[in-house]
Short mmCIF file of C-alpha atoms in Angstrom, two decimals:
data_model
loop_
_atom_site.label_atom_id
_atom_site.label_comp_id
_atom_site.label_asym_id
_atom_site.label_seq_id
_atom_site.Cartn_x
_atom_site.Cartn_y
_atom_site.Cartn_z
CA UNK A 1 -31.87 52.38 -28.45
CA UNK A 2 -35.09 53.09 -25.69
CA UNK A 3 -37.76 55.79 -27.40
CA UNK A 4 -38.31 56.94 -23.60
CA UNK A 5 -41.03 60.41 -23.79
CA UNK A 6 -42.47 62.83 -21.42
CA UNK A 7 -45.93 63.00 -21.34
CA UNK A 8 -48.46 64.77 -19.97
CA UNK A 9 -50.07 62.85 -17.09
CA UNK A 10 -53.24 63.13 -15.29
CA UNK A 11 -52.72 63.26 -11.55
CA UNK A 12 -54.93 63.04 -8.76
CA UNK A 13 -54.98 66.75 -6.68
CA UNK A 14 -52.28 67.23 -4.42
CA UNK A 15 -54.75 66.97 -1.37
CA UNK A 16 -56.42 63.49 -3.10
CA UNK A 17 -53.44 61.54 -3.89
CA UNK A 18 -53.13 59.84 -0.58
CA UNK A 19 -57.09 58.93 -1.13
CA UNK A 20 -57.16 57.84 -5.07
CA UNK A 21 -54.25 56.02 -4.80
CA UNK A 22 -54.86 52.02 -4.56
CA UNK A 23 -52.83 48.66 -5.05
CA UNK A 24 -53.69 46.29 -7.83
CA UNK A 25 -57.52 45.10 -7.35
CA UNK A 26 -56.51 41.41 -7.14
CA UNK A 27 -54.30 42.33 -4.40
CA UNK A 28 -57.30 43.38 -2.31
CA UNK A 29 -59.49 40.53 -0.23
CA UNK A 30 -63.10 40.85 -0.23
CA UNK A 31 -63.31 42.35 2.96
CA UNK A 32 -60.81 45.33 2.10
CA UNK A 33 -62.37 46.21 -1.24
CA UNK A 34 -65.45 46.36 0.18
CA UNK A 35 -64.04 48.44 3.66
CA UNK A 36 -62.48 51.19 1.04
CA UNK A 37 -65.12 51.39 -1.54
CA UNK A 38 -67.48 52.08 1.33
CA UNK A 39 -65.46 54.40 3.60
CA UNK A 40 -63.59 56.33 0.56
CA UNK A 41 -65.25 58.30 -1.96
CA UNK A 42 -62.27 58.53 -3.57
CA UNK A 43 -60.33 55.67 -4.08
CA UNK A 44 -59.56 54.53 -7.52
CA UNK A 45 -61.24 51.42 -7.03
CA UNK A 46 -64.51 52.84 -7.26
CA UNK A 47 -63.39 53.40 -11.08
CA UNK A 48 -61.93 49.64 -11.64
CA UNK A 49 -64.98 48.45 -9.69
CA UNK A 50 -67.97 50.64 -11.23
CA UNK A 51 -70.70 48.05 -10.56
CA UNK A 52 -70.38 49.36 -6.56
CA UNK A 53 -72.59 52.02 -7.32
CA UNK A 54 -75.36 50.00 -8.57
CA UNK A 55 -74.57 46.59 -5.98
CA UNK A 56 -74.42 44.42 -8.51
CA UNK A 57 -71.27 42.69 -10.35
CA UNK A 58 -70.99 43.63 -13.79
CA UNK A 59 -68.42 42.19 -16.37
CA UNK A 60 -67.08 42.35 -19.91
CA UNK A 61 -67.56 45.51 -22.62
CA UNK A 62 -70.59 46.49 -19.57
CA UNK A 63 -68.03 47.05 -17.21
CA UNK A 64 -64.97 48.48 -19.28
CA UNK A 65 -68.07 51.25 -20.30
CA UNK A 66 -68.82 51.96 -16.81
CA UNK A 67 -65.27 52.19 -15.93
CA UNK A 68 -64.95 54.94 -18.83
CA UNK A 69 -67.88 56.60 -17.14
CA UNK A 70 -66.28 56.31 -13.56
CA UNK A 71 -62.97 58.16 -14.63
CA UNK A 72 -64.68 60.92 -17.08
CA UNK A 73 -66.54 61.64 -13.77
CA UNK A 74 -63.33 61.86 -11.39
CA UNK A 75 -61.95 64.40 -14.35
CA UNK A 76 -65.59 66.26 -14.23
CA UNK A 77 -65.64 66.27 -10.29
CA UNK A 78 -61.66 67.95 -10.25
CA UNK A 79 -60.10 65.21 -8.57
CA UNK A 80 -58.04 64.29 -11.78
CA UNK A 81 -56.62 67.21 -13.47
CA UNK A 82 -53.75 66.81 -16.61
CA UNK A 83 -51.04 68.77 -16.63
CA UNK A 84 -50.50 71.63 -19.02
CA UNK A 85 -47.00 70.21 -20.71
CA UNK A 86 -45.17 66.98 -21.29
CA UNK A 87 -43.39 65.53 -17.95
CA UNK A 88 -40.54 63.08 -16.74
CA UNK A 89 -41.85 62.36 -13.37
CA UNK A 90 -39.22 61.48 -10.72
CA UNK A 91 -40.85 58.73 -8.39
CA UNK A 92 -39.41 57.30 -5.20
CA UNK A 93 -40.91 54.98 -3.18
CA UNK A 94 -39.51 53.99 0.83
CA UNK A 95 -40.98 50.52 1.82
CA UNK A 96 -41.38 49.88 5.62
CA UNK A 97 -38.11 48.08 5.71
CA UNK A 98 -36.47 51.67 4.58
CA UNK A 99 -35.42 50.45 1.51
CA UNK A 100 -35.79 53.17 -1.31
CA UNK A 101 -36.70 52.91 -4.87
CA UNK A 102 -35.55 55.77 -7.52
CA UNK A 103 -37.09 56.34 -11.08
CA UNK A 104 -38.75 57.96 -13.67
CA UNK A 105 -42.42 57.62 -14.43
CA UNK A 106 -42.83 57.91 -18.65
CA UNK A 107 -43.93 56.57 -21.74
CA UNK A 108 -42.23 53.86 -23.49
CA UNK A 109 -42.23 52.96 -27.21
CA UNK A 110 -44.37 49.80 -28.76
CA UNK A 111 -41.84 50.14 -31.36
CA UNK A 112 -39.35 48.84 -28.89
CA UNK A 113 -40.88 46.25 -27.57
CA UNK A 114 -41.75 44.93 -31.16
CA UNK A 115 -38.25 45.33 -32.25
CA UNK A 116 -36.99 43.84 -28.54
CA UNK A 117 -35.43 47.27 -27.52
CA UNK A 118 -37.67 46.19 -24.47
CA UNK A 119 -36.60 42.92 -23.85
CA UNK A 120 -38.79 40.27 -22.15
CA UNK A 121 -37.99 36.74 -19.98
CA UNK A 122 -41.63 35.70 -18.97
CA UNK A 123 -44.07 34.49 -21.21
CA UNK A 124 -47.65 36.21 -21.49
CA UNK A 125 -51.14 34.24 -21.73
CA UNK A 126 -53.04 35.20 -25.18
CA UNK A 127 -56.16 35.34 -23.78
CA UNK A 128 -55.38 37.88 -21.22
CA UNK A 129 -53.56 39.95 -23.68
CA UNK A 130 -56.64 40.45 -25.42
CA UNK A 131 -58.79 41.20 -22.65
CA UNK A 132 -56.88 44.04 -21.02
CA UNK A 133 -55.85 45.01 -24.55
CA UNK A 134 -59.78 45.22 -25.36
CA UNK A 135 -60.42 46.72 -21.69
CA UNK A 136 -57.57 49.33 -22.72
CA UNK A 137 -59.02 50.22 -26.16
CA UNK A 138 -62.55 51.19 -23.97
CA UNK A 139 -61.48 53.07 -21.39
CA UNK A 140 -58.75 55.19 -23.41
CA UNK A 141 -56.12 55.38 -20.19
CA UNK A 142 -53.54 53.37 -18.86
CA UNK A 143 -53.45 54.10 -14.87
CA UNK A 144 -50.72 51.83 -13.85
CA UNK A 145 -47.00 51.75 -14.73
CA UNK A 146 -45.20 48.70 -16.57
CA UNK A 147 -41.93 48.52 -14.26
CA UNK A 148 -38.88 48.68 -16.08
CA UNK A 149 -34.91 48.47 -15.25
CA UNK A 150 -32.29 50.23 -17.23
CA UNK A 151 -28.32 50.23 -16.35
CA UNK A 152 -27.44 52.26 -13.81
CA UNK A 153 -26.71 55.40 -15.47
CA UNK A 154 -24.52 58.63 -13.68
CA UNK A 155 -26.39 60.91 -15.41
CA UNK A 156 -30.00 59.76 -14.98
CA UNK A 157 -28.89 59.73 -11.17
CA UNK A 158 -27.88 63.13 -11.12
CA UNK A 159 -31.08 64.19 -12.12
CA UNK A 160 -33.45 62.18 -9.95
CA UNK A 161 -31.01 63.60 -6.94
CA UNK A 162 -31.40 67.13 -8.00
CA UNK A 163 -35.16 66.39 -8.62
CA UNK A 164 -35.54 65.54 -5.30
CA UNK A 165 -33.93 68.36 -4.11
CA UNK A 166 -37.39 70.56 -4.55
CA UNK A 167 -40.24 70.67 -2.77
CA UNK A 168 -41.87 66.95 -3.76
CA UNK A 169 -45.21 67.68 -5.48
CA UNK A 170 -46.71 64.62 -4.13
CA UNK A 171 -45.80 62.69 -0.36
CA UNK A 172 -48.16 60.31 1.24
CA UNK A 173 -47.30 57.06 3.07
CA UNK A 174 -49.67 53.93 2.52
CA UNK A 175 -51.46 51.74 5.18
CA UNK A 176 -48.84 49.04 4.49
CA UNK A 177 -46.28 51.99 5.47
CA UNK A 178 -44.58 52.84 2.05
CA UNK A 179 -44.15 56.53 1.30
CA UNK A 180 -44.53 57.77 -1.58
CA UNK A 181 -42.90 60.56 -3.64
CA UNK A 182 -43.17 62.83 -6.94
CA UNK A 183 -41.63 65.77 -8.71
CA UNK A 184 -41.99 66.95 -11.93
CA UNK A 185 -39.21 67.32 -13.78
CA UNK A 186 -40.51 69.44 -16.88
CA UNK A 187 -36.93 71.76 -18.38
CA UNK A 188 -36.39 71.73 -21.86
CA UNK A 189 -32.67 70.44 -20.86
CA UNK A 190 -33.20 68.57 -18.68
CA UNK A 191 -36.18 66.34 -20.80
CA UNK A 192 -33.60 66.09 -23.54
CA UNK A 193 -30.65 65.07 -21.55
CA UNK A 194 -33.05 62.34 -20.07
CA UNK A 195 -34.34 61.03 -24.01
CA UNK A 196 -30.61 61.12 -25.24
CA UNK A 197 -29.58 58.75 -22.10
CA UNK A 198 -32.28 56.20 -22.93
CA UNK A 199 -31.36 56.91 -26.25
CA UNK A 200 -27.72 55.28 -25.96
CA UNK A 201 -28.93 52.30 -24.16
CA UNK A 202 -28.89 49.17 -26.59
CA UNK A 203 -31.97 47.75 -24.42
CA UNK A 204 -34.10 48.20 -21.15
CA UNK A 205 -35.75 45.40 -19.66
CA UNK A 206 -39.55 44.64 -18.53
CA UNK A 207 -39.30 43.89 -14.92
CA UNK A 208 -42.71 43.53 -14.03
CA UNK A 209 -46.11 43.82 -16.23
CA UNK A 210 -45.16 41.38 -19.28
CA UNK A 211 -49.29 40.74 -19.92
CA UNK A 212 -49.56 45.17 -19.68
CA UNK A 213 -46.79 45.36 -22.07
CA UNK A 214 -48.38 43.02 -24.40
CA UNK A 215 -51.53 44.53 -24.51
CA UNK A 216 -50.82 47.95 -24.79
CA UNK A 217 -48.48 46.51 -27.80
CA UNK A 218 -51.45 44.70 -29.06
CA UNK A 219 -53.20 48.07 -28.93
CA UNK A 220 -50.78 49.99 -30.82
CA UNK A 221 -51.72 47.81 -33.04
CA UNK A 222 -55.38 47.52 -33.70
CA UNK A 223 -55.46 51.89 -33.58
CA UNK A 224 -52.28 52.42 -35.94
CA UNK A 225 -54.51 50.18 -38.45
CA UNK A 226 -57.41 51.88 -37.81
CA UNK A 227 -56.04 55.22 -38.44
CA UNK A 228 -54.90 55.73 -42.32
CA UNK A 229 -53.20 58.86 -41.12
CA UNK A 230 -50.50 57.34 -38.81
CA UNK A 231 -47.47 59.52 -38.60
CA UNK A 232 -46.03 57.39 -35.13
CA UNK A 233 -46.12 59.83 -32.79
CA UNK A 234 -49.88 59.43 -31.87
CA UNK A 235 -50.28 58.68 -27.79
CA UNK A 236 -51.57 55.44 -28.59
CA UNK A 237 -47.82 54.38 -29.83
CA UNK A 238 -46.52 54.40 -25.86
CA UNK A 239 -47.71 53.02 -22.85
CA UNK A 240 -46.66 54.15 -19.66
CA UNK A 241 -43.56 52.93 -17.41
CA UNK A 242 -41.94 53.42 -14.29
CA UNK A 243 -37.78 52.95 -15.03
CA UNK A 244 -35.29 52.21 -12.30
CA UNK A 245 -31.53 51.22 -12.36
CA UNK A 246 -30.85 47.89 -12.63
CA UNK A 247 -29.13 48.16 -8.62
CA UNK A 248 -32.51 49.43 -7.04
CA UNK A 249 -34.67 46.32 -8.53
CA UNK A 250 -35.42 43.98 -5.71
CA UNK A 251 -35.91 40.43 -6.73
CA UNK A 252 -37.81 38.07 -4.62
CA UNK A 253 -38.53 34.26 -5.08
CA UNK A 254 -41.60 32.18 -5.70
CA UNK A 255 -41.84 29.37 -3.70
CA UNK A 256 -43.94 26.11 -5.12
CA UNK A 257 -46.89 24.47 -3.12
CA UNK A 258 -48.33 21.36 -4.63
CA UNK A 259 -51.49 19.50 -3.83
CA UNK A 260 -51.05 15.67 -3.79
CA UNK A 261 -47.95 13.47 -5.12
CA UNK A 262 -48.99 12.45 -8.33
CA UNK A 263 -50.29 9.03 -6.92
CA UNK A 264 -47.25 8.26 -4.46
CA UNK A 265 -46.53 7.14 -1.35
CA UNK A 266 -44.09 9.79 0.50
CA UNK A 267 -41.32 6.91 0.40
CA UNK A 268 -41.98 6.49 -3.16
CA UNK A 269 -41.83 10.37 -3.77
CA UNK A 270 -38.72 10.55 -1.59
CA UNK A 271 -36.78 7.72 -3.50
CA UNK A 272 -37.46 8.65 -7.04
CA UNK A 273 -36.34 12.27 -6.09
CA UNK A 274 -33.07 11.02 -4.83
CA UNK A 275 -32.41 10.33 -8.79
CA UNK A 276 -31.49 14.56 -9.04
CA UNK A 277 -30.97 14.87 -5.36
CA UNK A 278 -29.03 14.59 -2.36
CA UNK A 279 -31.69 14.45 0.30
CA UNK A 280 -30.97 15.87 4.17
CA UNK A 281 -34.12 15.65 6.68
CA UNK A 282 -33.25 19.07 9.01
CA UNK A 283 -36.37 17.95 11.09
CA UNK A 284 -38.82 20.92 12.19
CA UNK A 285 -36.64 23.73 12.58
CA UNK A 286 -37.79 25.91 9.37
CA UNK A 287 -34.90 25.71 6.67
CA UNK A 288 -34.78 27.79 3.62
CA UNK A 289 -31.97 27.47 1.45
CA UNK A 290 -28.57 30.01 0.91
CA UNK A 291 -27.39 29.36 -2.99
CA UNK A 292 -28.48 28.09 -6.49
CA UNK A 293 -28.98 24.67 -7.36
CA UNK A 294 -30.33 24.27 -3.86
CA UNK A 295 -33.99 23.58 -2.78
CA UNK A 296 -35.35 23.59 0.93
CA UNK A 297 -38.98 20.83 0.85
CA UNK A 298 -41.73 20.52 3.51
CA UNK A 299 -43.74 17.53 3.59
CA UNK A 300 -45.49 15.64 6.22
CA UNK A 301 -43.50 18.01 9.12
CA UNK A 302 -40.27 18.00 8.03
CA UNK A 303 -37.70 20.33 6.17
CA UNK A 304 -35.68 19.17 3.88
CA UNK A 305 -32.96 20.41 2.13
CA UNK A 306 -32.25 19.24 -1.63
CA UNK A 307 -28.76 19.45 -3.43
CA UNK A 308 -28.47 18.92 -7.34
CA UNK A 309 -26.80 16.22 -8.48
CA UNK A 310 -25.05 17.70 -11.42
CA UNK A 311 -24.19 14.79 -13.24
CA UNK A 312 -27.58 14.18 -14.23
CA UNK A 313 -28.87 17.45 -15.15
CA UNK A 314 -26.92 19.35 -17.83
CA UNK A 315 -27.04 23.00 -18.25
CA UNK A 316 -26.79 23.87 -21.49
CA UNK A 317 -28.79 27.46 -21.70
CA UNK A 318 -29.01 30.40 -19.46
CA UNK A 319 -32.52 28.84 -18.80
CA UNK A 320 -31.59 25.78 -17.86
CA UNK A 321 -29.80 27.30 -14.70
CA UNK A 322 -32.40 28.96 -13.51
CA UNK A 323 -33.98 27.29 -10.30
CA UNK A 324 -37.73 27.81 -11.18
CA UNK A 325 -36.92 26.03 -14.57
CA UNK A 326 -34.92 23.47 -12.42
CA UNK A 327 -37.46 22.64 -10.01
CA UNK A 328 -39.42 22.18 -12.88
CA UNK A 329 -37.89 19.58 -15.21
CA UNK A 330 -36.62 17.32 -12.39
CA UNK A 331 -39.44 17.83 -9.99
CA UNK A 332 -43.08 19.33 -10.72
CA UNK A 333 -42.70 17.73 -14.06
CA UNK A 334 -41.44 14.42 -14.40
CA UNK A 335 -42.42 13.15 -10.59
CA UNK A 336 -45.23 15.07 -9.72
CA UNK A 337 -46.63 15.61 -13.34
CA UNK A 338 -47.42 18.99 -13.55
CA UNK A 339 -46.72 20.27 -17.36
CA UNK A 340 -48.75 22.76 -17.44
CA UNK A 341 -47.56 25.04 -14.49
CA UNK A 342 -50.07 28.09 -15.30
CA UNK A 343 -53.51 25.98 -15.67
CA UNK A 344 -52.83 23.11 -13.17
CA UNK A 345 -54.75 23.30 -10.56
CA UNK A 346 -52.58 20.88 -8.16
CA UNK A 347 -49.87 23.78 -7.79
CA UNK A 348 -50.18 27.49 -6.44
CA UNK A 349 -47.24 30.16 -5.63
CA UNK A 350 -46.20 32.42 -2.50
CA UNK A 351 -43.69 35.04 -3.06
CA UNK A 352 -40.50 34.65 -1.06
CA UNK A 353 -40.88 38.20 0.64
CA UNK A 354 -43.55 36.42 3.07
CA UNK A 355 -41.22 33.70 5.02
CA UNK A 356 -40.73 30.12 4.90
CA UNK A 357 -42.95 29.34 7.46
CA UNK A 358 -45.53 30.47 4.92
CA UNK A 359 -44.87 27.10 3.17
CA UNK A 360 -45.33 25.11 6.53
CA UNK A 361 -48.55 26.52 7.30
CA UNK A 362 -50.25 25.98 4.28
CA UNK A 363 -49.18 22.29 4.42
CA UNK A 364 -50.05 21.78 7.66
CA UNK A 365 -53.06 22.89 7.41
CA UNK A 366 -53.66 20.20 4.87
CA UNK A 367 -54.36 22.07 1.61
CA UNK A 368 -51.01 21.10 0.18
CA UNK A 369 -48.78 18.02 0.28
CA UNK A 370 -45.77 19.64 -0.24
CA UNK A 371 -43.60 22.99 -0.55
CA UNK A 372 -40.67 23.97 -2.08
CA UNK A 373 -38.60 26.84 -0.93
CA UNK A 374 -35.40 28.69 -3.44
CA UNK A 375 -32.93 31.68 -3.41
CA UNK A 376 -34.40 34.59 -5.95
CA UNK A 377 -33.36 34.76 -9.52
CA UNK A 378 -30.76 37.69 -10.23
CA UNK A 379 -30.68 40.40 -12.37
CA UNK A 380 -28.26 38.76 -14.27
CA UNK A 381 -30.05 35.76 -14.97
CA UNK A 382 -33.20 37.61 -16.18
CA UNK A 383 -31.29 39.90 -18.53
CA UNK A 384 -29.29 36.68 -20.02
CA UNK A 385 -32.55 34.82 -20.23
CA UNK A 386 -33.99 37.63 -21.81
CA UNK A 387 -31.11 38.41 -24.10
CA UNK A 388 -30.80 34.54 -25.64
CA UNK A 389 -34.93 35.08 -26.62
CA UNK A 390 -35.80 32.70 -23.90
CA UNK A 391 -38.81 33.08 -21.42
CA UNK A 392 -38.61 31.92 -17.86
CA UNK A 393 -41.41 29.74 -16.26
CA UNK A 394 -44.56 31.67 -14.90
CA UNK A 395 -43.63 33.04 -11.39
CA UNK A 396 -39.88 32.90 -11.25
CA UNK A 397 -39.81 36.43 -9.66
CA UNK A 398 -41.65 38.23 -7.37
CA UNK A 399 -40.09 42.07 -8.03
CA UNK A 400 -40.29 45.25 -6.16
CA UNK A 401 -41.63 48.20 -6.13
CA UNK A 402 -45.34 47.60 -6.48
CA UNK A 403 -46.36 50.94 -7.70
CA UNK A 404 -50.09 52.17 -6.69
CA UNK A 405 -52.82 52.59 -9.81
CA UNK A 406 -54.15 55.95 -10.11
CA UNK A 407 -51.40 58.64 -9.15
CA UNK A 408 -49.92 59.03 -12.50
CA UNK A 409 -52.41 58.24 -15.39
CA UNK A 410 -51.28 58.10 -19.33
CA UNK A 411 -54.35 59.00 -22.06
CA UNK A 412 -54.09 57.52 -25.29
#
């Protein structure tokens, strides 16, 4: 059973949206940042990055204040403005390859994630929990969406379509070419008929934003202590999601580059992998491989393609199946000695939507030694994984849409 609410959201102007609304800050190189915090006003970077204004870096409780400051002043200025009643807000996004992604932006219960109503498959870094979750707690809003999937549900789908049938309240298209779309969907039916749905669900899944989850659960928290009159319904007991069916999730692979060979010689590296593999040189053409179980490798200006041997690895779990996890306990572990595959520095990660030849370049060029290319996990795999209370390694899925911060903002 999903507690899924409407809420009442504060947007950017229907004129501004196209202007406030910005990827993920990480997502941004120097150079861009700094291009659209100088040549737009209105960006919502210029509230994640507040030291701008003064040139100078600031970090920590400094910052989160400023932040604070930065947003009360976007509200103040009439570029943010809340809406008068609680919302379901129908969101679709079209990526530049036309593909089209169909949800509903609300709040989701920390309840449910305690009590794994919102089940998880990735594990989540302390630390960073308690930063955001601290970073949260200051600035009193939550500005982008945790993505969800839910099973594709007739009903739900009937309303998004009719939804869309309006007028959209937002439509703007992004400089990487996605369009972007929003209606309100605000009927007393129609907002129950959309709570019963989630309602009869047994569980929704996170998709993307494990770490946002986990602090905003972390926040619930710290406030329901802090308030001797909790009754549960308080703003601070939801953080906001975006929920899509389980068919319009798109699933991408992370490939593996690795720095070095743990101390061997290629031939050394290439015999004690044919212990789990059978080993095929394709020569230059790029190769990426077509199934599970099944690894394409570039190293010193070949491609190789890797087949398990299945007698000696035994799949016992759902996790065990999984090829990140594979590559992982006969590979990156035991021959190139990576354990740790979050801290160590010898490995770093490039998301299967860029291509194969992604891999080549950046071992060419010399930075790594090696890559390793895989098919994408599916949705089956995650939910199993996530269903038998197991967490998959740290990038095993690179997962679409990437929703922009700043168009659809939840107070708390």
């Amino acid at each position: 059973m999903a507690h899924i609410i409407p809420f009442k959201a504060v947007r950017p102007t229907r004129d501004k949206v196209s202007l406030v609304a910005a990827r993920s800050y990480q997502s941004y190189t120097k150079e861009q940042r700094e291009a659209r915090l100088r040549d737009n006003p209105f960006s919502f970077l210029h509230i994640v990055n507040p030291g701008y204004k003064f040139d100078k870096e600031i970090s920590g409780q400094a910052r989160y204040s400023l932040v604070k400051n930065r947003y009360l002043e976007f509200k103040e200025e009439g570029i943010f403005v809340q809406d008068d009643a609680p919302c379901y807000y129908v969101y679709k996004i079209v990526n530049r390859e036309g593909r089209e992604f169909n949800g509903i932006i609300a709040a989701a219960s920390a309840l449910d994630y305690e009590n794994d109503a919102i089940k998880k498959h990735e594990d989540t870094i302390a630390y960073k929990e308690v930063v955001f979750k601290d970073y949260l707690k200051t600035v009193g809003f939550n500005a982008e969406p945790v993505l969800l999937t839910y099973p594709d549900n007739n009903v739900i789908e009937t309303i998004i379509k009719e939804a869309q049938e309006k007028r959209a309240e937002f439509e703007f298209t992004t400089t990487y070419r996605d369009t972007h779309y929003l209606w309100l969907v605000d009927t007393p039916k129609t907002i129950k008929s959309i709570q019963e749905e989630f309602k009869n669900m047994p569980a929704i899944y996170i998709a993307d934003g494990h770490h946002r989850s986990a602090s905003s659960y972390l926040l619930y928290k710290d406030l329901k202590d802090a308030n001797p009159d909790h009754q549960g319904d308080e703003d601070y007991n939801f953080f906001m999601s975006y929920l899509i069916p389980e068919s319009d999730l798109k699933i991408h692979e992370f490939n593996r580059l690795v720095k070095g060979l743990n101390g061997l010689s290629k031939e050394e590296f290439l015999i004690q992998l044919d212990t789990f593999y059978r080993i095929e040189n394709r020569g230059k053409t790029p190769y990426k491989p077509s199934k599970k179980n099944h690894f394409s490798m570039y190293l010193d200006g070949d491609f190789y393609s890797l087949y398990l041997r299945k007698t000696v690895y035994n799949i016992e779990t759902s996790l065990d199946g999984l090829d990140a996890q594979l590559l992982y306990k006969t590979i990156l572990q035991p021959i190139l000695g990576i354990d740790d595959l979050r801290n160590d520095i010898r490995i770093e990660y490039s998301n299967g939507k860029n291509d194969i030849v992604n891999i080549k370049s950046a071992v060419d060029s010399g930075e790594f030694t090696v890559g390793f290319g895989m098919v994408p996990a599916t949705i089956e795999q995650m939910k199993n994984i996530a269903d038998d209370g197991l967490k998959m390694p740290p990038k095993s899925t690179y997962i679409e849409p990437k929703l922009r911060s700043g168009v659809t903002i939840y107070e708390f």
